[in-house]
Short mmCIF file of N, CA and C and ligand atoms in Angstrom, two decimals:
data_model
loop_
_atom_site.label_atom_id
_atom_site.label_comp_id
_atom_site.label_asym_id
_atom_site.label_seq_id
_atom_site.Cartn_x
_atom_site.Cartn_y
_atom_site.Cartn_z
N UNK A 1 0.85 -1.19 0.00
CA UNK A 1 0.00 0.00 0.00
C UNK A 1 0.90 1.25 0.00
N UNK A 2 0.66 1.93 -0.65
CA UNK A 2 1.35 3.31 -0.85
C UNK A 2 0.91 4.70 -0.06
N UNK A 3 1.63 5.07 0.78
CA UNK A 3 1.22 5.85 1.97
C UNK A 3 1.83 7.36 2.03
N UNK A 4 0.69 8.13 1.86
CA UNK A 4 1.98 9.53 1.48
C UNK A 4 1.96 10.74 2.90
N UNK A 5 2.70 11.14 3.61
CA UNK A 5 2.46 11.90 4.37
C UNK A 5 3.68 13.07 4.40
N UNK A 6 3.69 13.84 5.38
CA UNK A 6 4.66 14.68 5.20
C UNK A 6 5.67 14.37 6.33
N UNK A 7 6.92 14.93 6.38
CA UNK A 7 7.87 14.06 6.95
C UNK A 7 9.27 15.59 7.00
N UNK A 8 9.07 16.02 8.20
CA UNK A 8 9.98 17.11 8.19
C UNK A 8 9.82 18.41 7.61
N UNK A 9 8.74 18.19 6.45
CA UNK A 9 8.09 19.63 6.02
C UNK A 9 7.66 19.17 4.52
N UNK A 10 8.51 17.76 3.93
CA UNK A 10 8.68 17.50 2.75
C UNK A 10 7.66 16.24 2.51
N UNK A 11 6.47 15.91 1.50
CA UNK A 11 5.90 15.31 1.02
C UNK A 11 6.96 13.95 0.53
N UNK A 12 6.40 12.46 1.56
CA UNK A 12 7.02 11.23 1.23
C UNK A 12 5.67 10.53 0.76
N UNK A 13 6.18 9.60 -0.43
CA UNK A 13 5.11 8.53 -0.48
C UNK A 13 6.26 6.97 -0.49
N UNK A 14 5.84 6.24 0.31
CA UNK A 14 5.78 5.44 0.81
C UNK A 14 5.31 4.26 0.55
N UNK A 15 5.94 2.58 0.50
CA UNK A 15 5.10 1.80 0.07
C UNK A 15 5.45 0.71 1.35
N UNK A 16 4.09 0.19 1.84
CA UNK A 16 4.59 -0.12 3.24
C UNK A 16 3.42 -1.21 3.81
N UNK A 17 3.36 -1.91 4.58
CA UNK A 17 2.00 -3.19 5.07
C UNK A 17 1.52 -1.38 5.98
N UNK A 18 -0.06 -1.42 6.11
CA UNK A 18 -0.63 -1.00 6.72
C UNK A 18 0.29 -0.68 7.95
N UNK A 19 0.51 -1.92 9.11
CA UNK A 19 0.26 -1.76 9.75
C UNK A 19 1.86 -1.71 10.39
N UNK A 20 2.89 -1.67 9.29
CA UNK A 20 4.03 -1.26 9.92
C UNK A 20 4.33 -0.23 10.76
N UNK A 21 4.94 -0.49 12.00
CA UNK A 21 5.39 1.00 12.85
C UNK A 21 5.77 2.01 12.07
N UNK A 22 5.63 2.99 12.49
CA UNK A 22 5.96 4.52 12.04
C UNK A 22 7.20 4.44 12.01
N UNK A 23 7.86 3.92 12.84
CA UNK A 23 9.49 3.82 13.26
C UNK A 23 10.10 3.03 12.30
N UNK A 24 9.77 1.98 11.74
CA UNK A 24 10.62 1.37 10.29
C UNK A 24 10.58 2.26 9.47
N UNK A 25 9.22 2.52 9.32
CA UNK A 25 9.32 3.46 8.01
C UNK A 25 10.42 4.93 7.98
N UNK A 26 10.53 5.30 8.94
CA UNK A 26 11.16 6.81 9.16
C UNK A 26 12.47 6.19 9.04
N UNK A 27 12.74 5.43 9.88
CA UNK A 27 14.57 4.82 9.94
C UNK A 27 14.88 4.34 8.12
N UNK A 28 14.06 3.08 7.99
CA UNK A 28 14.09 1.71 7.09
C UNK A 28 13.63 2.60 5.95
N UNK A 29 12.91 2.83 5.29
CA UNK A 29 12.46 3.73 4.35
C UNK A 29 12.93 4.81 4.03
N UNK A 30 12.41 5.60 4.91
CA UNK A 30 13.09 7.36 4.52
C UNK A 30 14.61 7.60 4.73
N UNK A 31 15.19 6.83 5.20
CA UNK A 31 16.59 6.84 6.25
C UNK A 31 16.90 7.78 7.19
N UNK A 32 15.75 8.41 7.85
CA UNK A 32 16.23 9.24 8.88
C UNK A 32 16.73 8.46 10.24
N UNK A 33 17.64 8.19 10.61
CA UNK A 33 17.80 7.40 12.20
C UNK A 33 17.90 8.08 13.03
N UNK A 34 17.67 9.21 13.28
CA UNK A 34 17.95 9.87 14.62
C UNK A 34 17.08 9.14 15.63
N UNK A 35 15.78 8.76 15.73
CA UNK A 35 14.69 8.07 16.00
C UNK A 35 15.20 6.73 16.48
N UNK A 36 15.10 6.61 17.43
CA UNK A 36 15.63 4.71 18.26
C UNK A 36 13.98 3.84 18.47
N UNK A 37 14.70 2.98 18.57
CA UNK A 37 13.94 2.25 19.05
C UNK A 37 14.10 1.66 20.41
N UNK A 38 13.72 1.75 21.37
CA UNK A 38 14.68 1.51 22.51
C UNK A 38 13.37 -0.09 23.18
N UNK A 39 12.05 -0.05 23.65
CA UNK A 39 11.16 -0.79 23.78
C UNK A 39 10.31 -1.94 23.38
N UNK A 40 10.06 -0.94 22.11
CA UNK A 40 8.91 -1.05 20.66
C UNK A 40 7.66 -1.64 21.49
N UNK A 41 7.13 -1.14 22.82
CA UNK A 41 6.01 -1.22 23.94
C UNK A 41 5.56 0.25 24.38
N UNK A 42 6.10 1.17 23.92
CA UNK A 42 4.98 2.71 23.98
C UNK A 42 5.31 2.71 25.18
N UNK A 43 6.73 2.44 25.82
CA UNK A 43 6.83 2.46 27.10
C UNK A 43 7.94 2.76 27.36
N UNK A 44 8.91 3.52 26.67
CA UNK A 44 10.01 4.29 27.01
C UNK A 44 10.10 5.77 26.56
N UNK A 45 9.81 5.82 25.28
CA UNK A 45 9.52 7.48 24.78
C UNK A 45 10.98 7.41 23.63
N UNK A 46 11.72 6.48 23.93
CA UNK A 46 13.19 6.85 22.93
C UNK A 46 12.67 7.05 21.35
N UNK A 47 11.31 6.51 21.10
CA UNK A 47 10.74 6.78 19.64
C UNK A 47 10.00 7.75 19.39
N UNK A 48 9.86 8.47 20.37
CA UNK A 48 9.25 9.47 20.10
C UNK A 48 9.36 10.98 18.95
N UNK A 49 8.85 10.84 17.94
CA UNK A 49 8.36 11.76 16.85
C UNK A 49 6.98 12.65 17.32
N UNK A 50 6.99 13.96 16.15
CA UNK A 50 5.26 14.66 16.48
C UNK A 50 4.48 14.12 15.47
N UNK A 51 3.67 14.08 15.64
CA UNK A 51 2.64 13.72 14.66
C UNK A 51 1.66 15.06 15.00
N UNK A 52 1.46 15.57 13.47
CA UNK A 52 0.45 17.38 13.68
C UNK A 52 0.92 18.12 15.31
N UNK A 53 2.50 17.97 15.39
CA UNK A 53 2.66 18.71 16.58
C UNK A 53 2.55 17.78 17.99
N UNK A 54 2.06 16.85 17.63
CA UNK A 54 1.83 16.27 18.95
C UNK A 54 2.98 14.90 19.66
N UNK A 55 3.29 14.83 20.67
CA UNK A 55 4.77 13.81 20.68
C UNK A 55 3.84 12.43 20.75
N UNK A 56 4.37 11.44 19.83
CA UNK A 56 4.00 10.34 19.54
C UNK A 56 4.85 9.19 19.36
N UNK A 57 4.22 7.87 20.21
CA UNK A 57 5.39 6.64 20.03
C UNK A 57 5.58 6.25 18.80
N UNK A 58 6.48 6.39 17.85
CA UNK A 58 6.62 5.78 16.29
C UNK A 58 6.58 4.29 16.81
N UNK A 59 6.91 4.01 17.16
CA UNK A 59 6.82 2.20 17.83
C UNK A 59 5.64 1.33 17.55
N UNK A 60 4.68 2.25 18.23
CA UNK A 60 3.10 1.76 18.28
C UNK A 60 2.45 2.60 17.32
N UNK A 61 2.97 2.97 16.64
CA UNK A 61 2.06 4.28 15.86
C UNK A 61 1.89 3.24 14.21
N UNK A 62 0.79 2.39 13.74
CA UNK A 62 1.24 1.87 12.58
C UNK A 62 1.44 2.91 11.28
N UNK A 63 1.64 2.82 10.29
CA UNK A 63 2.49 3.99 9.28
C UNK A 63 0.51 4.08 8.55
N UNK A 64 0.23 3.21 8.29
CA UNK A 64 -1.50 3.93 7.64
C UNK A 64 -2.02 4.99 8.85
N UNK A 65 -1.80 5.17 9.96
CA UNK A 65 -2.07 6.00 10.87
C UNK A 65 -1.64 7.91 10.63
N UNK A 66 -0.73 7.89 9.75
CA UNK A 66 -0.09 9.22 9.79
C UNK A 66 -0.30 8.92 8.15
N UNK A 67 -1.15 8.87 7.32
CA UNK A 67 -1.65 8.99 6.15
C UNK A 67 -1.71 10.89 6.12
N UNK A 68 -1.69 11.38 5.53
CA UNK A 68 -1.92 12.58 4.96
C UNK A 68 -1.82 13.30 6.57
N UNK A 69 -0.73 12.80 7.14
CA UNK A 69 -0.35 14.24 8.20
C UNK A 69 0.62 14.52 8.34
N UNK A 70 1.74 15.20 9.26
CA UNK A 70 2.51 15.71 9.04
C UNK A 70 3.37 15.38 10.43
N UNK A 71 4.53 14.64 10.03
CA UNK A 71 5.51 14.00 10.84
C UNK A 71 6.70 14.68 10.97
N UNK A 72 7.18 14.75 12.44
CA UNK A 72 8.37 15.82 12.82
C UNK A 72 9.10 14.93 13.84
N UNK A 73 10.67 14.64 13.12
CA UNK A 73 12.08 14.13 13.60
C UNK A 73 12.55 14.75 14.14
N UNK A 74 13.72 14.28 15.23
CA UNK A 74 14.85 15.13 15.34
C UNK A 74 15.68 15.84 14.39
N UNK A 75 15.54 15.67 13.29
CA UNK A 75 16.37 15.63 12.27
C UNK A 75 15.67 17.03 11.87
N UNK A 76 14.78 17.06 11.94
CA UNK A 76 14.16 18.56 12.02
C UNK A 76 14.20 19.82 12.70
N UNK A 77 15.00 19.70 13.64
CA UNK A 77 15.35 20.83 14.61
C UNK A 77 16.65 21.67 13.95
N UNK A 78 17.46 21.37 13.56
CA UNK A 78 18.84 21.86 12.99
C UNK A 78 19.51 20.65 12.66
N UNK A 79 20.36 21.37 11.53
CA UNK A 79 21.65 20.28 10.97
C UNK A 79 22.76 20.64 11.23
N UNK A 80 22.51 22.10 12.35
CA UNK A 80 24.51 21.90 12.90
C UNK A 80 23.65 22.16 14.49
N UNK A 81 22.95 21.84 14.83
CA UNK A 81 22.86 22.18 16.48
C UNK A 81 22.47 23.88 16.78
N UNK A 82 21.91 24.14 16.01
CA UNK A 82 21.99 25.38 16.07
C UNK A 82 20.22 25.96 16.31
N UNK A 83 19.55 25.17 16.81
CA UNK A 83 18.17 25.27 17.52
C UNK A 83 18.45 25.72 19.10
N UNK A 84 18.08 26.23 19.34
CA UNK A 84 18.03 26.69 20.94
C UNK A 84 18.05 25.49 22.09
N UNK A 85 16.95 24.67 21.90
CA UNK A 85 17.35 23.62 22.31
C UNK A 85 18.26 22.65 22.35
N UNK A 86 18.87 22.30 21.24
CA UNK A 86 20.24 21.70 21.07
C UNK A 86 21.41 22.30 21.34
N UNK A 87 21.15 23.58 21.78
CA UNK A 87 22.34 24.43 22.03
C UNK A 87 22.63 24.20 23.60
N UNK A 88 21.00 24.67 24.01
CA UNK A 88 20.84 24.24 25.56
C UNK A 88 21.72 23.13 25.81
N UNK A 89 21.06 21.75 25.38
CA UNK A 89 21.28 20.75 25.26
C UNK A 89 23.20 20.36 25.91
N UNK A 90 24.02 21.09 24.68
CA UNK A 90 25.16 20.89 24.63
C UNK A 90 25.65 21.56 26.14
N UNK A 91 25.14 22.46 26.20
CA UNK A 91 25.71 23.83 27.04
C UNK A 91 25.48 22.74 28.55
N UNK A 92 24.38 22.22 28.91
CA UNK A 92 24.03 21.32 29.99
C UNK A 92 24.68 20.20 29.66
N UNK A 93 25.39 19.67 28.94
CA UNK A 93 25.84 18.40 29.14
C UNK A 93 24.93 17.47 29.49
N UNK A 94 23.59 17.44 28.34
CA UNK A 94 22.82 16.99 29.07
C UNK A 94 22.88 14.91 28.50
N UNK A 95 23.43 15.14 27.20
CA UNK A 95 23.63 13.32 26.83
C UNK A 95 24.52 12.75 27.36
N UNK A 96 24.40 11.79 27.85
CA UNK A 96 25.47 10.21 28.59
C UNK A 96 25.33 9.33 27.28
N UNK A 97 24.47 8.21 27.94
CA UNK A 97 24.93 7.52 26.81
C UNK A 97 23.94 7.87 25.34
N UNK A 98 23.36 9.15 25.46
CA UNK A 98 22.99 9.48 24.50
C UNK A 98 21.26 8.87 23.72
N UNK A 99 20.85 7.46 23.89
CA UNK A 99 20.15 6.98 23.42
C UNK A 99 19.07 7.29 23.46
N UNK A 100 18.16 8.08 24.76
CA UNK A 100 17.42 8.70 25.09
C UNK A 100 16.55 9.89 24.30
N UNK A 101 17.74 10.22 23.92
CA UNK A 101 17.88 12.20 23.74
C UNK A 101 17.17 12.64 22.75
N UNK A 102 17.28 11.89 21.56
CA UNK A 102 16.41 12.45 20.54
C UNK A 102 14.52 12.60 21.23
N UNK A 103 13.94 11.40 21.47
CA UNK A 103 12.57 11.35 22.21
C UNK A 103 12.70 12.71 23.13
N UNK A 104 13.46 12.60 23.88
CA UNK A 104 13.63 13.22 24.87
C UNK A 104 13.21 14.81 24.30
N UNK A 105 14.05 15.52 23.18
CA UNK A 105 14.18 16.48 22.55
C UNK A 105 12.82 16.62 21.48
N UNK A 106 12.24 15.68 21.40
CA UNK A 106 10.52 15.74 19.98
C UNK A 106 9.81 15.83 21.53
N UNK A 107 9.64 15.80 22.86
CA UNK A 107 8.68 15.99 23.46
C UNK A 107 9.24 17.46 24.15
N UNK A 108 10.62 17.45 24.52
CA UNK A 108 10.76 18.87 24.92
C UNK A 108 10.16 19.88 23.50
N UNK A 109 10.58 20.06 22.67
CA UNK A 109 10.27 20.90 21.32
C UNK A 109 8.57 21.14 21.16
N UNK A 110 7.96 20.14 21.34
CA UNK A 110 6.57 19.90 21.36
C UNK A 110 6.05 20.76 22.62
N UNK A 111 6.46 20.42 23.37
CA UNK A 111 6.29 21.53 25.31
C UNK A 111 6.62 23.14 24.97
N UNK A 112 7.24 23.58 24.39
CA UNK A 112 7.69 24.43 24.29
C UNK A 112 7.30 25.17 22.82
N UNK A 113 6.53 24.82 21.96
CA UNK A 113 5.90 25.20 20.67
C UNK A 113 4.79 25.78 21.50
N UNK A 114 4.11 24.94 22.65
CA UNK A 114 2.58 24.79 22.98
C UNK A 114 3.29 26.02 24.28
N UNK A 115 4.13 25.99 24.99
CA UNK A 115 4.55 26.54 26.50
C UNK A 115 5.58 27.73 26.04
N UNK A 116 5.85 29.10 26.35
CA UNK A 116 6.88 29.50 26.32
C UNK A 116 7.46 29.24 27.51
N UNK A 117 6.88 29.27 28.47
CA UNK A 117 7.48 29.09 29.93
C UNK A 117 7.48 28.28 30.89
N UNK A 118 7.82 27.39 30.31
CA UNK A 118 6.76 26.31 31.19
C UNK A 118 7.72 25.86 32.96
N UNK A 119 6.63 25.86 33.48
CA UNK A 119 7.34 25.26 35.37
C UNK A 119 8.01 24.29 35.08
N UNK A 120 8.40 23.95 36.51
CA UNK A 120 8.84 22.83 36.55
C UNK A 120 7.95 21.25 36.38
N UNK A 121 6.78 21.74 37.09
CA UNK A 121 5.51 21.23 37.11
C UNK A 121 5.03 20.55 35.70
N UNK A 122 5.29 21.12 34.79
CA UNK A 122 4.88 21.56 32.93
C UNK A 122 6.07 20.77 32.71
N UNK A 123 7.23 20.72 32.96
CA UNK A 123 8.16 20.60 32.57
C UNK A 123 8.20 18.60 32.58
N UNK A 124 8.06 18.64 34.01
CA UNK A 124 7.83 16.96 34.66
C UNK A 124 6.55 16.31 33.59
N UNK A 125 5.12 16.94 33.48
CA UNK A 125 4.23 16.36 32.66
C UNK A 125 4.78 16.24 31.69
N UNK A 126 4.98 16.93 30.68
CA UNK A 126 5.07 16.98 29.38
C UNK A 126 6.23 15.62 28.82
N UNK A 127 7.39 15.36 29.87
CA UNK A 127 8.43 14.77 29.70
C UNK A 127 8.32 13.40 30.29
N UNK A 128 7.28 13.49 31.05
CA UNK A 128 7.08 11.82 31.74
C UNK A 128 6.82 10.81 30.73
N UNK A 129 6.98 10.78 29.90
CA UNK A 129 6.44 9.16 28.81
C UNK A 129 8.43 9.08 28.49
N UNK A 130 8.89 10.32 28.73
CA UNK A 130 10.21 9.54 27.99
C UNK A 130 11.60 9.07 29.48
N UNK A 131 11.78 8.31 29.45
CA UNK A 131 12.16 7.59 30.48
C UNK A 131 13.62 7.64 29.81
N UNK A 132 14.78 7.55 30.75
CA UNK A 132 16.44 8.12 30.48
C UNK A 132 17.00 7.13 31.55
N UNK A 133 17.64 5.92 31.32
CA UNK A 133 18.25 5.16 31.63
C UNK A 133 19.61 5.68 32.68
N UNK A 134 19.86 7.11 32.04
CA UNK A 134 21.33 7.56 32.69
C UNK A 134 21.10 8.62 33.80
N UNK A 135 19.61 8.74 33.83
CA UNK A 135 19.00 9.74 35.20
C UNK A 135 19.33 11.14 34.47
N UNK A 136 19.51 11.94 33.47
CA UNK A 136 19.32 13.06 33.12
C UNK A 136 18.55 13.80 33.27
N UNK A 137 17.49 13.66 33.59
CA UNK A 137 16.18 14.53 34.49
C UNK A 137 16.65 15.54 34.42
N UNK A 138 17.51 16.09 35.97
CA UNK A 138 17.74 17.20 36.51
C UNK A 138 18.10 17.90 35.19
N UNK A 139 18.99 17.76 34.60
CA UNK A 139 20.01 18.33 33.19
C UNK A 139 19.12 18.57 32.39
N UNK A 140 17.82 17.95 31.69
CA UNK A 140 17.10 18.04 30.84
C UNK A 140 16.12 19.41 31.64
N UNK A 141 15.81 19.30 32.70
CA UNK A 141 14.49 20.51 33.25
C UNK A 141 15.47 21.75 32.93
N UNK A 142 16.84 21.78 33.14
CA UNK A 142 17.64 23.20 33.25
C UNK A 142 17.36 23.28 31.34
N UNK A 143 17.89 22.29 31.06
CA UNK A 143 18.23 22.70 29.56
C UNK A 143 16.63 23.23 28.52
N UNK A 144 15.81 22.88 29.62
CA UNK A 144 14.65 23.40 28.92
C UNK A 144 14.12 24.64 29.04
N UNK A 145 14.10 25.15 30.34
CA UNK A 145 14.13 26.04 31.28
C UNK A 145 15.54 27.14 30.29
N UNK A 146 16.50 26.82 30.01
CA UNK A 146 17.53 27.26 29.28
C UNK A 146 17.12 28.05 27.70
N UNK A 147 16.89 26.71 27.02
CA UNK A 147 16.41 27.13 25.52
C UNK A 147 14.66 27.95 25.59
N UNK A 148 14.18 28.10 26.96
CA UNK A 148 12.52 28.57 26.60
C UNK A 148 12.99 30.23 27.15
N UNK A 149 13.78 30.51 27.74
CA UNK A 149 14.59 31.96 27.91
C UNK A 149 14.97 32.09 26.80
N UNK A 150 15.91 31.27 25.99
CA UNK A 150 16.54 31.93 24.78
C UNK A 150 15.19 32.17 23.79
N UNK A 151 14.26 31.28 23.49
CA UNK A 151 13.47 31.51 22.66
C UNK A 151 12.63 32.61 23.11
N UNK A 152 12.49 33.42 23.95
CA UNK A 152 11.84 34.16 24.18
C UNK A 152 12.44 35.14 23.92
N UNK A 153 13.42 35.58 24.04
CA UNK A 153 14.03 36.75 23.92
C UNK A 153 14.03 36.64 21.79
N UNK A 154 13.78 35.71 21.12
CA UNK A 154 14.24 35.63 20.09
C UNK A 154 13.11 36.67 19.45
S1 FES B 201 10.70 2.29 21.52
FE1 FES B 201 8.81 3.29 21.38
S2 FES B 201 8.28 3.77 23.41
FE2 FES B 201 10.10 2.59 23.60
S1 FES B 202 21.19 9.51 28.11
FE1 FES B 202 21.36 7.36 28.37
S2 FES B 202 19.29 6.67 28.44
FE2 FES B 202 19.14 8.83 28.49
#
């Protein structure tokens, strides 16, 4: 079945089983990998993409599901680091072993489209589905808290 949606800003069509994860297709298909797979149980967040803005498990998400909408990667934020958040990011030292970070970064980006300012409170909701093996928490609330100052002043 041939599946066309948008994918970073750019119109993909796609030929794919219904009910393949979102996550083959983006990696296996399109070749974007920033996107892990860390679970494939909607129960870590490391796959996490937006779907129309919204942070979504590519894992559990089958690819006929995001038919004619509009899908947002890490790979979409900047190609030298040069998003506010990825700047944050660096500036906090916020990756260990790294695997986390992308999810981590499609639900912060998503919080912060919808939040300019968000609490700490805002900060904890929005980020609870993505779970960080290396305890980055603390590092991730500053680095958000970080890039939602810079974007404001922008
Ligand atoms: S790989 Fe999708 S939630 Fe863990
Ligand atoms: S940085 Fe290692 S799991 Fe989050």
């Amino acid at each position: 079945m041939a599946i066309t949606m948008k994918v970073n800003g750019k119109t993909v069509s796609v030929k794919a089983e219904p009910d393949t994860p979102l996550l083959w297709v983006i990696r296996d298909e399109i070749g974007l990998t920033g996107t892990k797979f860390g679970c494939g149980m909607a129960l870590c967040g490391a796959c996490t993409v937006q779907l129309d803005g919204t942070p979504i498990r590519s894992c559990q998400t089958p690819v006929s599901a995001v038919a004619g909408k509009s899908v947002t990667t890490v790979e979409s934020l900047s190609p030298n680091n040069s998003h506010p958040l990825q700047k944050a990011w660096i500036a906090h030292d916020v990756p260990q072993c790294g695997y986390c970070q992308s999810g981590q970064l499609m639900s912060a980006a998503a919080l912060l489209a919808k939040n300019k300012n968000p609490s700490d409170a805002d900060i904890d909701a929005a980020m609870s589905g993505n779970i960080c093996r290396c305890g980055t928490y603390p590092r991730i609330r500053a680095a958000i808290k970080s890039a939602a100052a810079e974007m404001r002043k922008a």
